[in-house]
Short mmCIF file of C-alpha atoms in Angstrom, two decimals:
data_model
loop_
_atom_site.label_atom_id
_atom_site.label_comp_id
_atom_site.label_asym_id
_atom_site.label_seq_id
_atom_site.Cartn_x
_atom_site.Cartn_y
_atom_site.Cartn_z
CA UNK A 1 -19.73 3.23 -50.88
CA UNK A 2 -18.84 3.19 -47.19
CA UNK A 3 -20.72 3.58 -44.64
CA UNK A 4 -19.19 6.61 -42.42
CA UNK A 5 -17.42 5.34 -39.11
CA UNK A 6 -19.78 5.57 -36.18
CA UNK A 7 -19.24 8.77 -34.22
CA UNK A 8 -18.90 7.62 -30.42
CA UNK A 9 -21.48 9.44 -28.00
CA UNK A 10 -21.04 11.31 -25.05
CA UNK A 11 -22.50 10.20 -22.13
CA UNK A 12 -24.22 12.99 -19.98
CA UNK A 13 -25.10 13.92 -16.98
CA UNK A 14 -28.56 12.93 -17.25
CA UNK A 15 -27.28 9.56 -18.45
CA UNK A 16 -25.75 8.57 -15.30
CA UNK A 17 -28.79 9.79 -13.61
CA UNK A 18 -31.03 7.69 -15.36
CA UNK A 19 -29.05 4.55 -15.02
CA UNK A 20 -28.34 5.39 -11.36
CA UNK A 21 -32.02 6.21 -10.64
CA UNK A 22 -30.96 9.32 -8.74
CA UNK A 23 -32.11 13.30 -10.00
CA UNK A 24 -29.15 15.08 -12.23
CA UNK A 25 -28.65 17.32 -9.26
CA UNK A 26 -28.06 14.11 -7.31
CA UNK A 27 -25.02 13.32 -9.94
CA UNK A 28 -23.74 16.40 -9.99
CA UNK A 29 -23.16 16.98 -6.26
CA UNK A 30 -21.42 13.28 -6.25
CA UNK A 31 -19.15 14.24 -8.43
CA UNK A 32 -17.89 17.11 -6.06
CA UNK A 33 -18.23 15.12 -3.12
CA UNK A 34 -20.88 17.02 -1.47
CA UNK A 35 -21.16 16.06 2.13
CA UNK A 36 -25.14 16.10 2.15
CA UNK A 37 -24.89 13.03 -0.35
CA UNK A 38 -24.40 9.76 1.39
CA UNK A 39 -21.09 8.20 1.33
CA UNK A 40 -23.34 4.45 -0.21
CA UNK A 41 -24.91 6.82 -3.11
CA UNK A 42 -22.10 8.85 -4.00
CA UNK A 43 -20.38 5.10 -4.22
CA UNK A 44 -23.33 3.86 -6.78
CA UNK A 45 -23.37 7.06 -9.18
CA UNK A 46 -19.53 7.11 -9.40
CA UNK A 47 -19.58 3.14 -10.50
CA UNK A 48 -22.34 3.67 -13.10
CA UNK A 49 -20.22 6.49 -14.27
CA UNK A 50 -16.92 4.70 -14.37
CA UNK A 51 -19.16 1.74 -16.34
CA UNK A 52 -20.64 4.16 -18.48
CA UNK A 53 -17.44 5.65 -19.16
CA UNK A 54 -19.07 9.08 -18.33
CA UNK A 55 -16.13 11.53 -18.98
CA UNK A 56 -16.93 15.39 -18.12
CA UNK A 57 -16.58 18.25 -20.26
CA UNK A 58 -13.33 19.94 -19.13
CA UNK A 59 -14.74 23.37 -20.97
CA UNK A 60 -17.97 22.95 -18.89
CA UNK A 61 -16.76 22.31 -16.06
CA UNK A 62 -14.41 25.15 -15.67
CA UNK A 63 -17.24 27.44 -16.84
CA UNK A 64 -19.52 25.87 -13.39
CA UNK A 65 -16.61 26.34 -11.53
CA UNK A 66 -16.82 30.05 -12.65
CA UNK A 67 -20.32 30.26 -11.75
CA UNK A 68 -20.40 28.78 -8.21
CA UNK A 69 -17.11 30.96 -7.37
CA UNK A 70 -19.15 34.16 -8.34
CA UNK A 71 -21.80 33.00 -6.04
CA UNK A 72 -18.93 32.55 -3.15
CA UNK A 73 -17.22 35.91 -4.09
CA UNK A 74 -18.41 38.80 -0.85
CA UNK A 75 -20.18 35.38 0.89
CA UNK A 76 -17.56 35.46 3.08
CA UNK A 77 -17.01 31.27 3.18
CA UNK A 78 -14.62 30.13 4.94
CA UNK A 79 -11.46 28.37 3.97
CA UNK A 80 -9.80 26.71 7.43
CA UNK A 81 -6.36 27.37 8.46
CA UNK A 82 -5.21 24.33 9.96
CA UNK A 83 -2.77 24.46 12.43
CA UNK A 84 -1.36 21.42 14.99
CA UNK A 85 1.24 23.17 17.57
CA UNK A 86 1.17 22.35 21.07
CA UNK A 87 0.39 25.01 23.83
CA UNK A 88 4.33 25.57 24.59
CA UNK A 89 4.77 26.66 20.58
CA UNK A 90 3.05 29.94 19.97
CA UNK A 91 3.25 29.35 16.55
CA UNK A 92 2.43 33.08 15.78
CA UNK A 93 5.28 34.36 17.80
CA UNK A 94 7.58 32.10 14.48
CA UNK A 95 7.88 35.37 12.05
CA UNK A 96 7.55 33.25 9.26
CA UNK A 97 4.65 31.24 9.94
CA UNK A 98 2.98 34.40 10.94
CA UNK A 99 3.41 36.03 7.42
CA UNK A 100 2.18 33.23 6.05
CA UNK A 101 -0.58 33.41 7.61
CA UNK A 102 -1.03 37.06 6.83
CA UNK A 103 -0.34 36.21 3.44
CA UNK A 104 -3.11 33.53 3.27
CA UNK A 105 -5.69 36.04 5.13
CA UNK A 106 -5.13 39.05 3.07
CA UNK A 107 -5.49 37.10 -0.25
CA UNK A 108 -8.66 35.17 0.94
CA UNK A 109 -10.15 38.24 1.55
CA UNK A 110 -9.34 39.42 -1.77
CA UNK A 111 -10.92 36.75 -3.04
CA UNK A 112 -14.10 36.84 -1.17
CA UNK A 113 -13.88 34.02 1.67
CA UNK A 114 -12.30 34.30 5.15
CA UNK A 115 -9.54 32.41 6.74
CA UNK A 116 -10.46 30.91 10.21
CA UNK A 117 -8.11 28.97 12.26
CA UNK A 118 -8.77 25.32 13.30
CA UNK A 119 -5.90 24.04 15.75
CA UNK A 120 -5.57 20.54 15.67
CA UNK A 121 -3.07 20.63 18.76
CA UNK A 122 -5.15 22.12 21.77
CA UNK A 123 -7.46 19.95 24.55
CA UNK A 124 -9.00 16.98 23.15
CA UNK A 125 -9.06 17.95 19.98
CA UNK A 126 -8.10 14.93 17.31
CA UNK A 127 -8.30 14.32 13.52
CA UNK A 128 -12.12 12.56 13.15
CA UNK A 129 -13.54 15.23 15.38
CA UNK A 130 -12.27 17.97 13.17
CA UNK A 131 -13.47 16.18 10.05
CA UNK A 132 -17.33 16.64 11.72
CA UNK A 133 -16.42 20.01 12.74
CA UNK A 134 -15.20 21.10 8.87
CA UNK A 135 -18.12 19.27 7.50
CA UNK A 136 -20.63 20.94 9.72
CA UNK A 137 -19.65 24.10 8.97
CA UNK A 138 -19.45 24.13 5.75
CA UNK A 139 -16.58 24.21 5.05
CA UNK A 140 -14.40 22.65 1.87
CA UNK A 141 -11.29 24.27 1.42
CA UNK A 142 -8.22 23.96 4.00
CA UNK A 143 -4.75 25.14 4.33
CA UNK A 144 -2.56 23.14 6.38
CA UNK A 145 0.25 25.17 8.52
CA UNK A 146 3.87 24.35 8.78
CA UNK A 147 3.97 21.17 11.02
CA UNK A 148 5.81 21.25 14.23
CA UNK A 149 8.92 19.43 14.37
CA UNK A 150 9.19 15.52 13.76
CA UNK A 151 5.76 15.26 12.47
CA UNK A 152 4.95 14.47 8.85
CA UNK A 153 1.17 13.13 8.74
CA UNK A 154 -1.76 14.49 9.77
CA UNK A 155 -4.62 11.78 10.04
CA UNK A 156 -7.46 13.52 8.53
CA UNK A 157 -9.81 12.30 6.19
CA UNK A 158 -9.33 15.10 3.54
CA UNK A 159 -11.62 13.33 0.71
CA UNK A 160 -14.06 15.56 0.72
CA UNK A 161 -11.83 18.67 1.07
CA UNK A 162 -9.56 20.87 -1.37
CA UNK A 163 -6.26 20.89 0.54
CA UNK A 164 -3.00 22.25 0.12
CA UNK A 165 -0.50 22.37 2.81
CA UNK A 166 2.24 24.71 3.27
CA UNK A 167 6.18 23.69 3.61
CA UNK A 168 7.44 19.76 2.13
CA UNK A 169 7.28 17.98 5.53
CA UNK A 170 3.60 16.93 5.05
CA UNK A 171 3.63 13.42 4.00
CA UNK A 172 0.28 12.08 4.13
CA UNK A 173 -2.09 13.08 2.99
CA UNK A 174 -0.75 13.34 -0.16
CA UNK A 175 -1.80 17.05 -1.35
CA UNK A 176 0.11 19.87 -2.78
CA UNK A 177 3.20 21.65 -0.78
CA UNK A 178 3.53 25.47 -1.19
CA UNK A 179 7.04 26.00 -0.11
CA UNK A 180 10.51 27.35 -0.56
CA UNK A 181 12.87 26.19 -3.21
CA UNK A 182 15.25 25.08 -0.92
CA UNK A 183 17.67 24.15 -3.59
CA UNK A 184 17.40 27.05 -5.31
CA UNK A 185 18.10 29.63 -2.51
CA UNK A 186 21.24 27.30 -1.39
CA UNK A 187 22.64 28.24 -5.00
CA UNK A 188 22.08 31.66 -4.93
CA UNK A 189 23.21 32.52 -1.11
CA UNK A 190 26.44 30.18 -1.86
CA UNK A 191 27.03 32.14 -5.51
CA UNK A 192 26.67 35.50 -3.94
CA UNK A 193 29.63 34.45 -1.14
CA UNK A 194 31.74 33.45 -4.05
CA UNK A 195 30.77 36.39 -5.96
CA UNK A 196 31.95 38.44 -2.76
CA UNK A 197 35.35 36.73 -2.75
CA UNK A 198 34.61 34.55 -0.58
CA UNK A 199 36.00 30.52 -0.57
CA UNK A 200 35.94 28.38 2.62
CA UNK A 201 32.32 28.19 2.89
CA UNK A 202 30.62 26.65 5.39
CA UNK A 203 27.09 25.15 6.40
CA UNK A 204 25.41 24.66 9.47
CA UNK A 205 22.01 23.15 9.95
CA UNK A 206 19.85 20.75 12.35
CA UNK A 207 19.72 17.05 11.87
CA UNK A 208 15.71 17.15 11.98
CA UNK A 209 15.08 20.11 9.90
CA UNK A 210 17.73 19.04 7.30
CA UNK A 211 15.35 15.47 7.64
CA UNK A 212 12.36 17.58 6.99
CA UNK A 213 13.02 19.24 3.90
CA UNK A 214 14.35 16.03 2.50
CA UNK A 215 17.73 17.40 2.10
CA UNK A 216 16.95 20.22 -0.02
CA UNK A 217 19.65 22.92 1.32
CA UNK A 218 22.19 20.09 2.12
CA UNK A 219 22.45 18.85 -1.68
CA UNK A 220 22.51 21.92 -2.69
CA UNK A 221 25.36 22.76 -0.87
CA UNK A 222 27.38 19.48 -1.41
CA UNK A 223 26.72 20.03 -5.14
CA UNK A 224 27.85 23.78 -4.76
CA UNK A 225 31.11 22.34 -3.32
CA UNK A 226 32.00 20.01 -5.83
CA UNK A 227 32.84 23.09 -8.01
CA UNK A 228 35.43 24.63 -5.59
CA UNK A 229 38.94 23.28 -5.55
CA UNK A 230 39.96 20.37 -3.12
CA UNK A 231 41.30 22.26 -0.64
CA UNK A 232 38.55 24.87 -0.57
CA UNK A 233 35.51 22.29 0.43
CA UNK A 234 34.22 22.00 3.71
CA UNK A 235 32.20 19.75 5.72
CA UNK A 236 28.99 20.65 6.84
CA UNK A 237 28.10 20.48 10.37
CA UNK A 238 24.93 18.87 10.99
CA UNK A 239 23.69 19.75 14.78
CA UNK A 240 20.96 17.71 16.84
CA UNK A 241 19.47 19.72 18.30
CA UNK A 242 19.86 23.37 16.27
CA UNK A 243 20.34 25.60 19.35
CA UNK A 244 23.08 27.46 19.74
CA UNK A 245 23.11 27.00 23.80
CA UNK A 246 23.20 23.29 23.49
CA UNK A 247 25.75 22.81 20.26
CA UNK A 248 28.28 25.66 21.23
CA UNK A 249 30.83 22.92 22.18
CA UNK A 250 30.41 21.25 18.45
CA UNK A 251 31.14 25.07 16.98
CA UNK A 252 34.11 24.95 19.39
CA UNK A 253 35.61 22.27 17.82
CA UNK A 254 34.77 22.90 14.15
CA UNK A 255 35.06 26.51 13.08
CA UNK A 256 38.95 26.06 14.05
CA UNK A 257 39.19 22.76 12.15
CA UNK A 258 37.64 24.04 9.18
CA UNK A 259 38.58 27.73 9.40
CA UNK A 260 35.45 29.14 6.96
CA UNK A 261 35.06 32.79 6.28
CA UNK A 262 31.58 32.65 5.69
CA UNK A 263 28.79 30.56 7.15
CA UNK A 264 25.72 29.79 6.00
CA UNK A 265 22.62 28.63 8.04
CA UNK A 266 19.17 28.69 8.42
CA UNK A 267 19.27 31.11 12.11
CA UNK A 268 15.89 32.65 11.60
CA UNK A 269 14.88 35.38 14.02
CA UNK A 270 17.79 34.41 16.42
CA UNK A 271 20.50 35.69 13.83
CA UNK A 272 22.22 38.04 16.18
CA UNK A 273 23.18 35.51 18.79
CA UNK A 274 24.30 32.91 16.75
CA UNK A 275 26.50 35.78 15.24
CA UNK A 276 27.83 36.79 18.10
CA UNK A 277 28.60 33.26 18.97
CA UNK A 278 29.89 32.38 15.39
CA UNK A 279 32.51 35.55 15.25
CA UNK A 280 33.72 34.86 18.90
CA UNK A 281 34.04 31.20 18.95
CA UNK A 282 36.18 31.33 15.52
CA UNK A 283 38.06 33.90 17.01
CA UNK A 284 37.49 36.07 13.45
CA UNK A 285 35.63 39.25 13.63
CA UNK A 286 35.62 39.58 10.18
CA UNK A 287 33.43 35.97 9.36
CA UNK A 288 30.57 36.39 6.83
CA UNK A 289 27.60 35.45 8.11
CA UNK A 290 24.38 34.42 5.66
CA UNK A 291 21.08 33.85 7.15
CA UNK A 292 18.76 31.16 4.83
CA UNK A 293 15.67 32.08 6.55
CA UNK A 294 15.80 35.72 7.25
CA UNK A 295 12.93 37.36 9.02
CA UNK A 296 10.50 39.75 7.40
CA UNK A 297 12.56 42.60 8.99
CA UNK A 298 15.80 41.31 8.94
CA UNK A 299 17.89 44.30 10.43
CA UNK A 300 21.64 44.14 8.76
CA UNK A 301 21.56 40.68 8.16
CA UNK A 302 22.74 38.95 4.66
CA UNK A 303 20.86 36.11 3.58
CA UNK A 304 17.93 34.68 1.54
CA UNK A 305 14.36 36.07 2.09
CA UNK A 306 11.32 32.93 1.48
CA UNK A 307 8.85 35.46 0.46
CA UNK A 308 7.01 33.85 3.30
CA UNK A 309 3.97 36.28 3.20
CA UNK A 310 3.83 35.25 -0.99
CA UNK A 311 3.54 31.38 0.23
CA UNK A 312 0.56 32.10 1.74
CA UNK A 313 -1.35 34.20 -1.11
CA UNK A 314 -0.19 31.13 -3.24
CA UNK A 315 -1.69 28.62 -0.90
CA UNK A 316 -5.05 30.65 -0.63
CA UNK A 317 -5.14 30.78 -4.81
CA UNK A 318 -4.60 26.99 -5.25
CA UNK A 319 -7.31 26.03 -2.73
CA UNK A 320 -9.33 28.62 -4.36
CA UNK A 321 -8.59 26.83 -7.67
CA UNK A 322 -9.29 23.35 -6.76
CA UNK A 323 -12.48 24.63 -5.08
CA UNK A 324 -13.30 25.99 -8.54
CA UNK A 325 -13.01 22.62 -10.64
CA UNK A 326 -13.99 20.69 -7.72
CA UNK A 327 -10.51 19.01 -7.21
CA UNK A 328 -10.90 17.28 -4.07
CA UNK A 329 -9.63 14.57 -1.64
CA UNK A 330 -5.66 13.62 -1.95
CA UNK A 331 -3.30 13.09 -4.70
CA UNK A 332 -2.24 10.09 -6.35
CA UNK A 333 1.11 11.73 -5.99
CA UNK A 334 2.25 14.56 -4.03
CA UNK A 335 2.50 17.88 -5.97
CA UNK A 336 5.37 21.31 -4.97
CA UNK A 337 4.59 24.33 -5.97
CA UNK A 338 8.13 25.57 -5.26
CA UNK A 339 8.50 29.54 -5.20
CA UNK A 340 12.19 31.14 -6.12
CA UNK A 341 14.12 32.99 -2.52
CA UNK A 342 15.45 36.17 -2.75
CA UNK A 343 18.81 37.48 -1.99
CA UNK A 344 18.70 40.19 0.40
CA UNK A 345 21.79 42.10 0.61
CA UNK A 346 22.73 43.38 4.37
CA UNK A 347 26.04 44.33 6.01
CA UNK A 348 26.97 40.77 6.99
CA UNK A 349 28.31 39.49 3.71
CA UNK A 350 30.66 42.44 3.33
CA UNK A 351 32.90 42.33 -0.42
CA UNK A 352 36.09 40.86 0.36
CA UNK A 353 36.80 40.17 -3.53
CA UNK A 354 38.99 43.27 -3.90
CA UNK A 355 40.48 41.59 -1.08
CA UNK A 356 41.69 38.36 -1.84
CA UNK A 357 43.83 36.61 -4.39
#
C-alpha cells in the first residue's frame, strides 16, 4: 500500500519569528514596512522569510487589512497630496488640477482620512527632507499631483509609502498613473466631427505635452486619419511652445494650407481666445472648434470632459487600497488606471451633415 504523498506545510508567522529571533509583532510590522522597524532588521526577517519560503495568506491578509482600515475610519489620518510647482504656477488657479484635488479631498473624507498638501516646489524644500517629514508624521499613503512641465521623476524614496500618482508623465518612481484615456477621448471627439459631417479635420497640440502623454492623442489621431480618404487627411500641427501669442504666425501659415473645418486641441480654460484666433486667422467663421480638455464649466464649448474631479476619488480609493493590503514601495512595472472622457456637446461643433455631400 502507499504511503500518502507528504502534504507540504505552511510556514507562519511565528515561524519566521522564531528563526529570526525577533517577537511575531516584530514580523508582522516588517512585512508592511513600518518605519519604527530598522531598515538592518526589516532586511534579516524578510531573508529568513524568502529562505523559509514564508508565503502569506492572501484571505488573511485582506481580512487585517479590513481590520486596521476600521481602526483608521473617523481617525482622521492623513494621506499627503504631493505637489512640486514653482511659486510662478499657482497650480490651483489650473481648473483641472484643482478638481482633482477636490475630487481626492472629498473622497478621503468619505473614507475617513484627510488630504494635506506637501509641496515639494517651495524654499528649500527637496526630496530626502520630505521623506523625514512623511515619516514623522505618520504618514503612509501619498498622491502625487500632475507634474509641471518637462519633469517626469520625482526623487523620493517611496518604499515605505503607498503611492499613486495622477496623469502618465511620472516616470520614476514606478507607481500607478490615474489618468485620462487619451486615446480613447481622441476617438470619440474625432467620431463625433465625422458624425456631424464634418471631414478635413485637424489637430493642434504642444510639442512637450504631446511628449508627456507619450503620444496618446497624437496616435490616436493619425490612426483616426488613416480611415478618411487621401485627400481628406491632414497634418497635425505640433507647436513649441502651445501659446497662442507666440505660435499665431505657425496658424497663419497652416489653417490656409490645410483648410480644416474643424479643429481639435487640447485649449483648456483659454478656449475662447484660441477661438477667436482660430475663426479669424482661417478667415472661416463657420470652423468647428473641439476642446480635448474642457474645463469643469465649459460655457458653449464642444469637446471632451476628463472627469477630472472622478481622477481624484479614484486616486484617493487606490491609495486607500494599497494601504489596506499593505502594498507599498514602487512597482516592478508601472501600472494606468485609465478612466473613459466624455463627450460634452456645446454650440461649437454645430451639425453640418445635412449640409454637406
Amino acid at each position: 500500500m502507499n504511503s500518502p504523498k507528504s502534504v507540504r506545510k505552511s510556514v507562519t508567522m511565528n515561524d519566521v519569528a522564531k528563526a529570526a529571533g525577533v517577537h511575531q509583532t516584530t514580523v508582522s510590522l516588517a512585512f508592511r514596512h513600518h518605519p519604527g522597524i530598522p531598515e538592518a532588521t526589516r532586511e534579516k526577517i524578510l531573508a529568513v522569510a524568502q529562505r523559509l519560503d514564508y508565503r502569506p495568506n492572501p484571505l488573511v491578509a485582506a481580512l487585517m487589512g479590513q481590520l486596521r482600515n476600521r481602526k483608521r475610519k473617523g481617525t482622521g489620518e492623513v494621506i499627503a497630496y504631493l505637489t512640486n510647482h514653482p511659486p510662478t504656477f499657482p497650480w490651483r488657479m489650473e481648473a483641472a488640477f484643482y478638481a482633482m484635488y477636490e475630487g481626492a479631498v472629498n473622497r478621503a473624507a468619505e473614507m475617513g482620512f484627510s488630504l494635506q498638501e506637501f509641496d515639494l516646489g517651495t524654499g528649500n524644500m527637496n526630496a530626502t527632507r520630505m521623506h523625514d517629514i512623511l515619516l514623522a508624521r505618520g504618514i503612509r499613503g501619498i498622491v502625487i499631483a500632475p507634474l509641471p512641465a518637462k519633469q517626469k521623476v520625482i526623487d523620493l524614496d517611496v518604499r515605505q509609502f503607498a503611492v499613486v500618482s495622477l496623469g502618465v508623465s511620472l516616470q520614476s518612481p514606478q507607481v500607478e498613473r490615474i489618468a485620462n484615456d487619451h486615446h480613447q477621448s481622441m476617438q470619440v471627439a474625432f467620431r463625433e466631427c465625422l458624425r456631424r459631417g464634418y471631414r478635413r479635420i485637424g489637430f493642434l497640440i504642444g510639442r512637450g505635452l504631446s511628449d508627456r502623454l507619450e503620444g496618446r492623442w497624437l496616435s490616436a489621431f493619425l490612426h483616426e486619419q488613416t480611415l478618411l480618404p487621401a485627400g481628406q487627411r491632414l497634418r497635425p500641427l505640433l507647436l513649441d511652445p502651445f501659446m497662442l501669442n507666440e505660435c499665431k504666425s505657425h496658424l497663419a501659415s497652416w489653417l490656409p494650407r490645410t483648410k480644416p473645418d474643424v479643429v481639435l486641441a487640447p485649449f483648456g480654460g483659454w478656449q475662447k481666445s484660441w477661438r477667436d484666433a482660430l475663426m479669424q486667422l482661417s478667415g472661416n467663421p463657420d470652423l468647428g472648434v473641439v476642446n480635448l480638455t474642457l474645463p469643469p464649466s465649459p460655457g458653449i464649448f464642444s469637446g471632451i470632459q476628463q472627469n477630472a474631479r472622478n481622477l481624484g476619488q479614484i486616486a484617493i480609493e487606490r491609495v486607500v487600497a494599497r494601504l489596506q493590503h499593505n502594498e507599498l514601495g514602487p512597482l516592478v512595472l508601472i501600472q494606468n488606471t485609465m478612466l473613459h472622457g466624455e463627450w460634452h456637446d456645446g454650440e461649437t461643433l454645430p451639425d453640418r451633415a445635412g449640409m454637406t455631400k
